Short mmCIF file of N, CA, C and O in Angstrom, two decimals:
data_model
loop_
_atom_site.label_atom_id
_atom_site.label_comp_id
_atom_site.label_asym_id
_atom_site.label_seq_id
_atom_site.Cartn_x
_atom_site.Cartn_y
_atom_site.Cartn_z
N UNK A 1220 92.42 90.68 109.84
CA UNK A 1220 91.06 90.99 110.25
C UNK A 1220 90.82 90.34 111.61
O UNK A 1220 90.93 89.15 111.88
N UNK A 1221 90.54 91.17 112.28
CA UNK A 1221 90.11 90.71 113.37
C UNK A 1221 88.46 90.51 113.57
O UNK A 1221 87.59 91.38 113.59
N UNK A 1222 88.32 88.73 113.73
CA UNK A 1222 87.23 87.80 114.02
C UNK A 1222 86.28 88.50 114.72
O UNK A 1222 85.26 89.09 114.34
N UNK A 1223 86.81 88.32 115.88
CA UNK A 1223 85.97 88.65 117.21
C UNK A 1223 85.37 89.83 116.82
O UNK A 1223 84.14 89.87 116.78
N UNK A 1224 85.94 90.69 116.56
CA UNK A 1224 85.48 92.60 116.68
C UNK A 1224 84.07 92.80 115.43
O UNK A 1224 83.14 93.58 115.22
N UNK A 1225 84.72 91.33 114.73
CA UNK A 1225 83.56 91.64 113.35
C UNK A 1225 82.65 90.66 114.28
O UNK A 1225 83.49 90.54 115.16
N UNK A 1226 82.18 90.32 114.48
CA UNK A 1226 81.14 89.31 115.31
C UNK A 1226 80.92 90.08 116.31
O UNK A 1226 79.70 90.02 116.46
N UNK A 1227 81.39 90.85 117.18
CA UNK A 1227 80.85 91.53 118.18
C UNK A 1227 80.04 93.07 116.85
O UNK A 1227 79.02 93.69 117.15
N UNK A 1228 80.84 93.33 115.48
CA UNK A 1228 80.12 94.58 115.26
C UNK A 1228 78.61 93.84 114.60
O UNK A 1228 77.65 94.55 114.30
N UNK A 1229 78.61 92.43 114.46
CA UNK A 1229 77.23 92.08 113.95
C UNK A 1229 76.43 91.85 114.61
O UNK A 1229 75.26 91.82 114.26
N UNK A 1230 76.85 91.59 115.84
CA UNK A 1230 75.94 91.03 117.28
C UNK A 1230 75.87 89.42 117.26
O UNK A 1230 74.91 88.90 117.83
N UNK A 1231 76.68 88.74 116.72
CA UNK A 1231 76.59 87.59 116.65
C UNK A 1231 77.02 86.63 117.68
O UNK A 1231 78.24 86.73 117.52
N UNK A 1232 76.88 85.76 118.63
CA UNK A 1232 77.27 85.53 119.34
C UNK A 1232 77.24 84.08 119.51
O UNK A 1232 77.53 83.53 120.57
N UNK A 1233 76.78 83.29 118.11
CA UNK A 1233 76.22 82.00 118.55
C UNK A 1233 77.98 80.89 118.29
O UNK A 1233 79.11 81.34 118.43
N UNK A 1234 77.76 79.97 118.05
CA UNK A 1234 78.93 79.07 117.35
C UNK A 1234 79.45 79.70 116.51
O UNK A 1234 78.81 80.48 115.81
N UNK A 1235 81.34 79.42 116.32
CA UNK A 1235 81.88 79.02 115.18
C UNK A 1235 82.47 78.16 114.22
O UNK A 1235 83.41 78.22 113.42
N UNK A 1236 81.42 77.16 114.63
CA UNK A 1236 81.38 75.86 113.99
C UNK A 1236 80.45 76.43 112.73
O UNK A 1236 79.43 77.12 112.73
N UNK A 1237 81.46 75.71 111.38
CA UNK A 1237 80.83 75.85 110.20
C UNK A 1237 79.52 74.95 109.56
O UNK A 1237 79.72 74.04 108.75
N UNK A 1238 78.61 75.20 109.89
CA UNK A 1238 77.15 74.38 109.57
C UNK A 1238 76.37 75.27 109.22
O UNK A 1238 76.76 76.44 109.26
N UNK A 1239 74.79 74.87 108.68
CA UNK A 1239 74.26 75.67 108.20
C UNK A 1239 73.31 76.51 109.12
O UNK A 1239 72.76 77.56 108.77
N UNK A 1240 73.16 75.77 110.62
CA UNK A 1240 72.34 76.53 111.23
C UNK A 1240 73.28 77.76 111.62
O UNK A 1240 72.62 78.74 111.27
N UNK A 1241 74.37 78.16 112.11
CA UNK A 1241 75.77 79.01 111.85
C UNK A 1241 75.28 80.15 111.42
O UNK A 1241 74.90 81.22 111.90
N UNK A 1242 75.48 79.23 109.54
CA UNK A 1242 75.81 80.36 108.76
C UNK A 1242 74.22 80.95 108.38
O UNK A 1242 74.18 82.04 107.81
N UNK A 1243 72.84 80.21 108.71
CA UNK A 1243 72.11 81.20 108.89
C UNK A 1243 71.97 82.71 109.32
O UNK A 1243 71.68 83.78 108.79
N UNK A 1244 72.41 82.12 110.82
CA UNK A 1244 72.15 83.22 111.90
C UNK A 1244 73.38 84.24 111.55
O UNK A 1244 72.98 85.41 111.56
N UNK A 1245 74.45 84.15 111.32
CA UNK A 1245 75.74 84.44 110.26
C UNK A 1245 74.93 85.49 109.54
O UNK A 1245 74.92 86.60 110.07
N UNK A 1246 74.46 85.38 108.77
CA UNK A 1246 73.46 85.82 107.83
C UNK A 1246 73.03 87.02 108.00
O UNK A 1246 73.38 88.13 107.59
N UNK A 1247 71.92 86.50 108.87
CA UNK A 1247 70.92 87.18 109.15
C UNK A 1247 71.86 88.39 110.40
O UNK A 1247 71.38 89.52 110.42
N UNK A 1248 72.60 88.25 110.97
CA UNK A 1248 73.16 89.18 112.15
C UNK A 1248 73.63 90.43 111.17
O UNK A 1248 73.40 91.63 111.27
N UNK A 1249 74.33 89.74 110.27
CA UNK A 1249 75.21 90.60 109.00
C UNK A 1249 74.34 91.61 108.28
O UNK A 1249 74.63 92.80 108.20
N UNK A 1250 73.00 90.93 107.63
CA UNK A 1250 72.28 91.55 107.00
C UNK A 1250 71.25 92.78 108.12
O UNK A 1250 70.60 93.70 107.62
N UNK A 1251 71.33 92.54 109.54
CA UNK A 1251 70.52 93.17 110.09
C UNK A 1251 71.24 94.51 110.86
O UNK A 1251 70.72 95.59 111.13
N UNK A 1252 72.63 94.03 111.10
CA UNK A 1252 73.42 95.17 111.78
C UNK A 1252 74.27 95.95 110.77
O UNK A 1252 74.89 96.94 111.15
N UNK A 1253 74.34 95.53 109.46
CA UNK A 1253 75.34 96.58 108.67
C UNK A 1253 74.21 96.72 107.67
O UNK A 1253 73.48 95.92 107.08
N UNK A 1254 74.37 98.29 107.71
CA UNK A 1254 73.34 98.89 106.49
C UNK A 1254 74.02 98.56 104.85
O UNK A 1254 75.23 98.43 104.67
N UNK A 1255 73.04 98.46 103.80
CA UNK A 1255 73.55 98.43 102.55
C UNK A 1255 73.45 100.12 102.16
O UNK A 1255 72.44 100.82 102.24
N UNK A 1256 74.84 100.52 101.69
CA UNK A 1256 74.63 101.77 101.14
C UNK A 1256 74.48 102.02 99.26
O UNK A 1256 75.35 102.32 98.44
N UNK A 1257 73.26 101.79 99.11
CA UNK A 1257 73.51 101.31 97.24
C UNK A 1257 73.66 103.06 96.82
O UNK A 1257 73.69 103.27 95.61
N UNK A 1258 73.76 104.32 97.74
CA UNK A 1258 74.04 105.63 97.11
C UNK A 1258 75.04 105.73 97.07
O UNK A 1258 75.38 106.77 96.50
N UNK A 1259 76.29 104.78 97.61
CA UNK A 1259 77.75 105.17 97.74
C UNK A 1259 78.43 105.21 96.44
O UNK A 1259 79.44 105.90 96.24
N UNK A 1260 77.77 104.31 95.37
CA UNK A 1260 78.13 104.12 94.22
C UNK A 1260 78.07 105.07 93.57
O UNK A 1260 78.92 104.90 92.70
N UNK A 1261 77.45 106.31 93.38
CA UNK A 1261 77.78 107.18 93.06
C UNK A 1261 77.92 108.78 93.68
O UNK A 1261 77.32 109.33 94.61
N UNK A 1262 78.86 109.22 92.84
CA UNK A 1262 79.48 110.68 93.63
C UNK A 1262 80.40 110.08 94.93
O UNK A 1262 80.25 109.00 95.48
N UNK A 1263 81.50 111.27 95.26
CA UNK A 1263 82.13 110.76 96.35
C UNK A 1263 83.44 110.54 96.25
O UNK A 1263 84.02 110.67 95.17
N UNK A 1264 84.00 110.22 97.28
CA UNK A 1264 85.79 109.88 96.84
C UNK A 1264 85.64 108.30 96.27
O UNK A 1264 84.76 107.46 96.49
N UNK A 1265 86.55 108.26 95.68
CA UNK A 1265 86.86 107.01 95.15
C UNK A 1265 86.64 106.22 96.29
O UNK A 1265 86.53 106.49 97.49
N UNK A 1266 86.57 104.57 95.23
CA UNK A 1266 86.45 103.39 96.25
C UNK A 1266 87.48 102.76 96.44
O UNK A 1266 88.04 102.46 95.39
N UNK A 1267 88.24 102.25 97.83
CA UNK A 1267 89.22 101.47 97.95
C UNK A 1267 88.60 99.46 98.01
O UNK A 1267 87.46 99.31 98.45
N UNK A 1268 88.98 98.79 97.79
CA UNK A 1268 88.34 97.23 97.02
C UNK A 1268 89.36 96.62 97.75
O UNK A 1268 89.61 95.47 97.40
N UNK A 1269 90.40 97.35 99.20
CA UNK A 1269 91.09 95.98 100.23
C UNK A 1269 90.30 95.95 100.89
O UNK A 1269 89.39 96.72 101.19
N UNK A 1270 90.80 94.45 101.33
CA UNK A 1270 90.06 94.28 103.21
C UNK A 1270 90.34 94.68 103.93
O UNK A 1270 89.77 94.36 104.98
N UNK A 1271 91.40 95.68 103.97
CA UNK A 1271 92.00 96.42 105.38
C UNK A 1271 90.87 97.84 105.37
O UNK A 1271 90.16 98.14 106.33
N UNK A 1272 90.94 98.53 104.14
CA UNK A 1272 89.83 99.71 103.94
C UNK A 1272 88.58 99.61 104.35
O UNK A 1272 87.89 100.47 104.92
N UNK A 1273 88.18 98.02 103.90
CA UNK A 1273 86.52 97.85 103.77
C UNK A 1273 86.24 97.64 105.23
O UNK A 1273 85.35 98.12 105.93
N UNK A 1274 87.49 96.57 105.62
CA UNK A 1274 86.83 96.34 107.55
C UNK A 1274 87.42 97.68 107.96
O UNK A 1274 86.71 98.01 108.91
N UNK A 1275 88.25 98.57 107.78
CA UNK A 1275 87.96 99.74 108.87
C UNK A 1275 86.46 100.19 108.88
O UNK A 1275 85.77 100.38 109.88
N UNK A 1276 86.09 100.31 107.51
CA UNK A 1276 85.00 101.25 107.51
C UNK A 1276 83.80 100.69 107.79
O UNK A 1276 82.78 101.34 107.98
N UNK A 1277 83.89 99.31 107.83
CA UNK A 1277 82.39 98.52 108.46
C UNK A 1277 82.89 98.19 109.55
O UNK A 1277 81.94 98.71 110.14
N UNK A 1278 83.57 97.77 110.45
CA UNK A 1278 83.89 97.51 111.51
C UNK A 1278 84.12 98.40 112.14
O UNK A 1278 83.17 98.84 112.78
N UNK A 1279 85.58 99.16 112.29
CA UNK A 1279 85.98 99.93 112.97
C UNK A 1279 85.13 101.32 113.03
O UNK A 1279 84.80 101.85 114.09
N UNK A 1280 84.85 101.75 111.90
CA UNK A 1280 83.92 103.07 111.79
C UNK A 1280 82.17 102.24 112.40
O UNK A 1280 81.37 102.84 113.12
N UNK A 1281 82.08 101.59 112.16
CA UNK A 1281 80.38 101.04 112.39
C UNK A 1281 79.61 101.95 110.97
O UNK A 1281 78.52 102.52 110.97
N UNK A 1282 80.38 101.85 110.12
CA UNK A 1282 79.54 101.89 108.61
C UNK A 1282 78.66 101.49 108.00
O UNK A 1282 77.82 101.11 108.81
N UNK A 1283 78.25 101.31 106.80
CA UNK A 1283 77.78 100.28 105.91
C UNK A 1283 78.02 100.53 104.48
O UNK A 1283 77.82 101.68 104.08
N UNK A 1284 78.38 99.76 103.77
CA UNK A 1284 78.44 99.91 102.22
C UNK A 1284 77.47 99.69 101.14
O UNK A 1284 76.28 100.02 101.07
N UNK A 1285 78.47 98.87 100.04
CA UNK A 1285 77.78 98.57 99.25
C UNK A 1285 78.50 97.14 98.82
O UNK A 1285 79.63 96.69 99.04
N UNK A 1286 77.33 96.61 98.09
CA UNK A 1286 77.66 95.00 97.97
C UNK A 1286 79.01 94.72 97.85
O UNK A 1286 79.27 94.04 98.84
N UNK A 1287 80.15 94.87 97.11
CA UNK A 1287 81.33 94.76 97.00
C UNK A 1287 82.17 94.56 98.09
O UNK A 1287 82.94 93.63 98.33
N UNK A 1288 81.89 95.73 98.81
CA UNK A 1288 82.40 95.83 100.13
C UNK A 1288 81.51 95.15 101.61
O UNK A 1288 82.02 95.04 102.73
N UNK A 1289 80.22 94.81 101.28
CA UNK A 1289 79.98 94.14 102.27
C UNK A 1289 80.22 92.23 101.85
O UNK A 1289 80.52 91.44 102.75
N UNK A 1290 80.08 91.87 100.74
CA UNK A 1290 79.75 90.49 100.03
C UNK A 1290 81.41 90.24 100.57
O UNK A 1290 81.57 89.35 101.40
N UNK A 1291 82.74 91.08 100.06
CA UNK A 1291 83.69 90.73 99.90
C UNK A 1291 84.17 90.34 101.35
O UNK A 1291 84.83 89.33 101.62
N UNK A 1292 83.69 91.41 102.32
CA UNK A 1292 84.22 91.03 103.78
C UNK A 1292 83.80 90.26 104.73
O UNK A 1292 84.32 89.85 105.76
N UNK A 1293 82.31 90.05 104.00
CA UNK A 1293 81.74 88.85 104.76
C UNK A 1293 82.29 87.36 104.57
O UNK A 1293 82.62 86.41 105.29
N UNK A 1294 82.20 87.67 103.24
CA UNK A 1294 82.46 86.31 102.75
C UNK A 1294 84.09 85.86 103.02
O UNK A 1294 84.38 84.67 103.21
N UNK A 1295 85.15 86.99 103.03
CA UNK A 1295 86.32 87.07 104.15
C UNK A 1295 86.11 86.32 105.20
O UNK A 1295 86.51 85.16 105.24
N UNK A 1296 85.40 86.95 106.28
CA UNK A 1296 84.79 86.56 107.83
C UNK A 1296 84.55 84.96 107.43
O UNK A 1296 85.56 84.32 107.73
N UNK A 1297 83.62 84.22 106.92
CA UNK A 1297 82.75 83.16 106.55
C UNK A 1297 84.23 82.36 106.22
O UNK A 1297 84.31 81.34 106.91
N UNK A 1298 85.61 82.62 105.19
CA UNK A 1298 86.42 81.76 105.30
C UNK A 1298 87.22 81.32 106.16
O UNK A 1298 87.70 80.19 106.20
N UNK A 1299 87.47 82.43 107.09
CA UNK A 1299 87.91 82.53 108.28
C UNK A 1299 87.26 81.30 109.52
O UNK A 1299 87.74 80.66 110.45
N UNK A 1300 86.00 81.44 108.90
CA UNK A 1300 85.10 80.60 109.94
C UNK A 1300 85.39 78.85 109.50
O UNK A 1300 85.56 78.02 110.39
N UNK A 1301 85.40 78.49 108.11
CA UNK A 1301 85.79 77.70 107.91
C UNK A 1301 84.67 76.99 106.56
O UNK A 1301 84.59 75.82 106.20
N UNK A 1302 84.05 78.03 106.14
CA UNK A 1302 82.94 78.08 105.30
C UNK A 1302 84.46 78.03 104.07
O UNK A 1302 85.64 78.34 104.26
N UNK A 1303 83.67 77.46 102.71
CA UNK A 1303 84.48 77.18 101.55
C UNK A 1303 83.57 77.99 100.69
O UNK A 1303 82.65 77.37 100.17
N UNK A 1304 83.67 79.19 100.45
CA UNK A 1304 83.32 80.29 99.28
C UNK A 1304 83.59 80.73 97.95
O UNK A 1304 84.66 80.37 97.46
N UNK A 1305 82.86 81.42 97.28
CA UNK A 1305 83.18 81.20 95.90
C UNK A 1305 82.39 82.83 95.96
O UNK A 1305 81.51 83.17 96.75
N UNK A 1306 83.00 83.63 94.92
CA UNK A 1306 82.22 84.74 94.41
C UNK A 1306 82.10 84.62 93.22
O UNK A 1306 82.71 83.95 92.39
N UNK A 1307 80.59 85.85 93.13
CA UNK A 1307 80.33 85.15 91.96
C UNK A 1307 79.82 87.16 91.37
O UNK A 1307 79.99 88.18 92.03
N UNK A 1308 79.50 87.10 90.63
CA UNK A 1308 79.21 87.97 89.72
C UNK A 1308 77.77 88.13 89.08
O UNK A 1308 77.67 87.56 87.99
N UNK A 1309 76.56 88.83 89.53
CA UNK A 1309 75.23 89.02 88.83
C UNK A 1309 75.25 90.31 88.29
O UNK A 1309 75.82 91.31 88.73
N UNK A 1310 74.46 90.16 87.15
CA UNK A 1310 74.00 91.12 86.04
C UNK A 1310 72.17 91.95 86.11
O UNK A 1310 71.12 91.64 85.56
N UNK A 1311 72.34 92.48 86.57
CA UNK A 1311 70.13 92.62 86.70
C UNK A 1311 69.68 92.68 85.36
O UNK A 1311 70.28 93.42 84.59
N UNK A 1312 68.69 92.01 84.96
CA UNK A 1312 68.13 91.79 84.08
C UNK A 1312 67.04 92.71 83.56
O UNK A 1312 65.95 92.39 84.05
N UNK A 1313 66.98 93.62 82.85
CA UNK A 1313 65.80 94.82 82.27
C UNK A 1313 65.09 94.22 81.75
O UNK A 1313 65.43 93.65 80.72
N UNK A 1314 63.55 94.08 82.35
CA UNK A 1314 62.35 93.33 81.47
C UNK A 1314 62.07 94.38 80.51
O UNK A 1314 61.80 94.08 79.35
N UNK A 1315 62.13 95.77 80.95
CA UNK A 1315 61.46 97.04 79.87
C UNK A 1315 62.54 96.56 78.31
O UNK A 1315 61.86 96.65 77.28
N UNK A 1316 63.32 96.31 78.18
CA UNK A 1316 64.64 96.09 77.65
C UNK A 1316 64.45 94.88 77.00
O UNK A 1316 64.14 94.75 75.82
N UNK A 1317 64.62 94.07 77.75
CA UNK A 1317 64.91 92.54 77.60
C UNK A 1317 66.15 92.16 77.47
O UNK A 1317 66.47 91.30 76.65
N UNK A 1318 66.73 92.56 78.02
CA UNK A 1318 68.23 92.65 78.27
C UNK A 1318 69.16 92.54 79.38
O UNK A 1318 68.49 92.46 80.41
N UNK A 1319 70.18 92.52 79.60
CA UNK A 1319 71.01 92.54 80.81
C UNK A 1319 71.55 93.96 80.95
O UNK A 1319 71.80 94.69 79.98
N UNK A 1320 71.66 94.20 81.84
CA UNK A 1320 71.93 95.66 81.87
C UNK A 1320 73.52 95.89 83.16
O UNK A 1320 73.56 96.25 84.34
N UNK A 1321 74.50 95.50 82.26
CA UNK A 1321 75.78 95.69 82.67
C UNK A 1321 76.06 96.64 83.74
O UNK A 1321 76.54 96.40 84.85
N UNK A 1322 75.78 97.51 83.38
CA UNK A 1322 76.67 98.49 84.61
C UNK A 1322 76.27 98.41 85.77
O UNK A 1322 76.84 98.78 86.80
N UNK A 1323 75.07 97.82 85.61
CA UNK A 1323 74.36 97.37 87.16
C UNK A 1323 74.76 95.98 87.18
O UNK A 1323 74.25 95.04 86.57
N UNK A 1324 76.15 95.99 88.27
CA UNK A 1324 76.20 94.35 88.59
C UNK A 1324 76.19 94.22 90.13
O UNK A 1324 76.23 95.17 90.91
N UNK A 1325 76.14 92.95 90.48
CA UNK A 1325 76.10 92.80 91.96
C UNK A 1325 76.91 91.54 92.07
O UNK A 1325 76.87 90.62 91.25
N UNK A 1326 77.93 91.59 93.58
CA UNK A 1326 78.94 90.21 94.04
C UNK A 1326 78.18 89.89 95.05
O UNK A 1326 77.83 90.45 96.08
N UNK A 1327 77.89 88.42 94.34
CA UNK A 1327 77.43 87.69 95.40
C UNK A 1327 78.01 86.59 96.14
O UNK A 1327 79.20 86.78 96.37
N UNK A 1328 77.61 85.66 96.51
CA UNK A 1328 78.61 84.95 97.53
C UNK A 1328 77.85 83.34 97.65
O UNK A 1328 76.89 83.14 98.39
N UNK A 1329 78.60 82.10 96.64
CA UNK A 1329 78.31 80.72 97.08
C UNK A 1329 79.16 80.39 98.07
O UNK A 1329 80.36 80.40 97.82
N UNK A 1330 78.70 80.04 99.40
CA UNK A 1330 78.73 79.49 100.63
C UNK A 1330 78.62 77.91 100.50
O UNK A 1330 77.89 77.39 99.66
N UNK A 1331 79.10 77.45 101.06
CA UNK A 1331 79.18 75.48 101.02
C UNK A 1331 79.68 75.55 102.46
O UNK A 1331 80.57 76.27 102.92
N UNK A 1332 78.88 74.62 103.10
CA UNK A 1332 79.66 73.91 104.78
C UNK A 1332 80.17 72.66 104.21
O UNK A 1332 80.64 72.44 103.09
N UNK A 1333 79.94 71.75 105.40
CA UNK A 1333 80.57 70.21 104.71
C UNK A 1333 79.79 69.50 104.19
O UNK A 1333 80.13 68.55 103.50
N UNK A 1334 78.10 69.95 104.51
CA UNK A 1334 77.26 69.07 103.82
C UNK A 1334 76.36 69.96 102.61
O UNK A 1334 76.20 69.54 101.46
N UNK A 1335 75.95 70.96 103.01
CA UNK A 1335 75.26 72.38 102.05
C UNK A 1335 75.61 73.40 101.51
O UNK A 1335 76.52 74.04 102.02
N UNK A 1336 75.07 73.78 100.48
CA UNK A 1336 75.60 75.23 99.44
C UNK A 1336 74.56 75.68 99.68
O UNK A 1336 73.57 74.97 99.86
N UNK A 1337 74.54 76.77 99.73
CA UNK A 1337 73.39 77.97 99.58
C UNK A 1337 73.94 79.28 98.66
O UNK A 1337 73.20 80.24 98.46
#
């Protein structure tokens, strides 16, 4: 994966020193320049789940996905940077229900610098 090209496709331009003011702006560049596509999940060609597939198609194409594929490559990028990550796995919760409602899950992403987790 190439660093640079993913930081130039987020517009990010600040430090890559791993801290939390960083991985704010980290953040926020990520969440503002790549769209979430939550319709991709269904209908369509199959999904490919490498990092070579996912950064063509958010990087190289100037795409956007869906959590899997954006959580997984960010959080890629973020180890690269020197961030210590962990994925994690959420369930949405049906109040009509009262239940967890499986097939709807979402990957999310614990982030730690040297002093903070978020």
């Amino acid at each position: 994966m190439d660093v640079q090209k993913y930081l130039q496709r987020i517009e990010y331009t600040g430090s890559r020193v791993a801290n939390l003011d960083n991985l704010n702006q980290l953040c926020w560049c990520h969440a503002t320049h790549v769209p979430q596509y939550t319709l991709d999940l269904f209908g369509g060609e199959g999904k490919q789940f490498d990092l070579e597939n996912i950064y063509h198609k958010i990087v190289q194409l100037g795409l956007g996905g869906f959590c899997y594929e954006l959580n997984g490559l960010f959080g890629n990028l973020l180890k690269l940077l020197g961030y210590k990550i962990e994925l994690l796995q959420g369930s949405c919760f049906m109040q009509s229900s009262d239940e967890f409602n499986f097939p709807f899950d979402h990957l999310l992403l614990k982030v730690c610098t040297l002093v903070y987790c978020v």
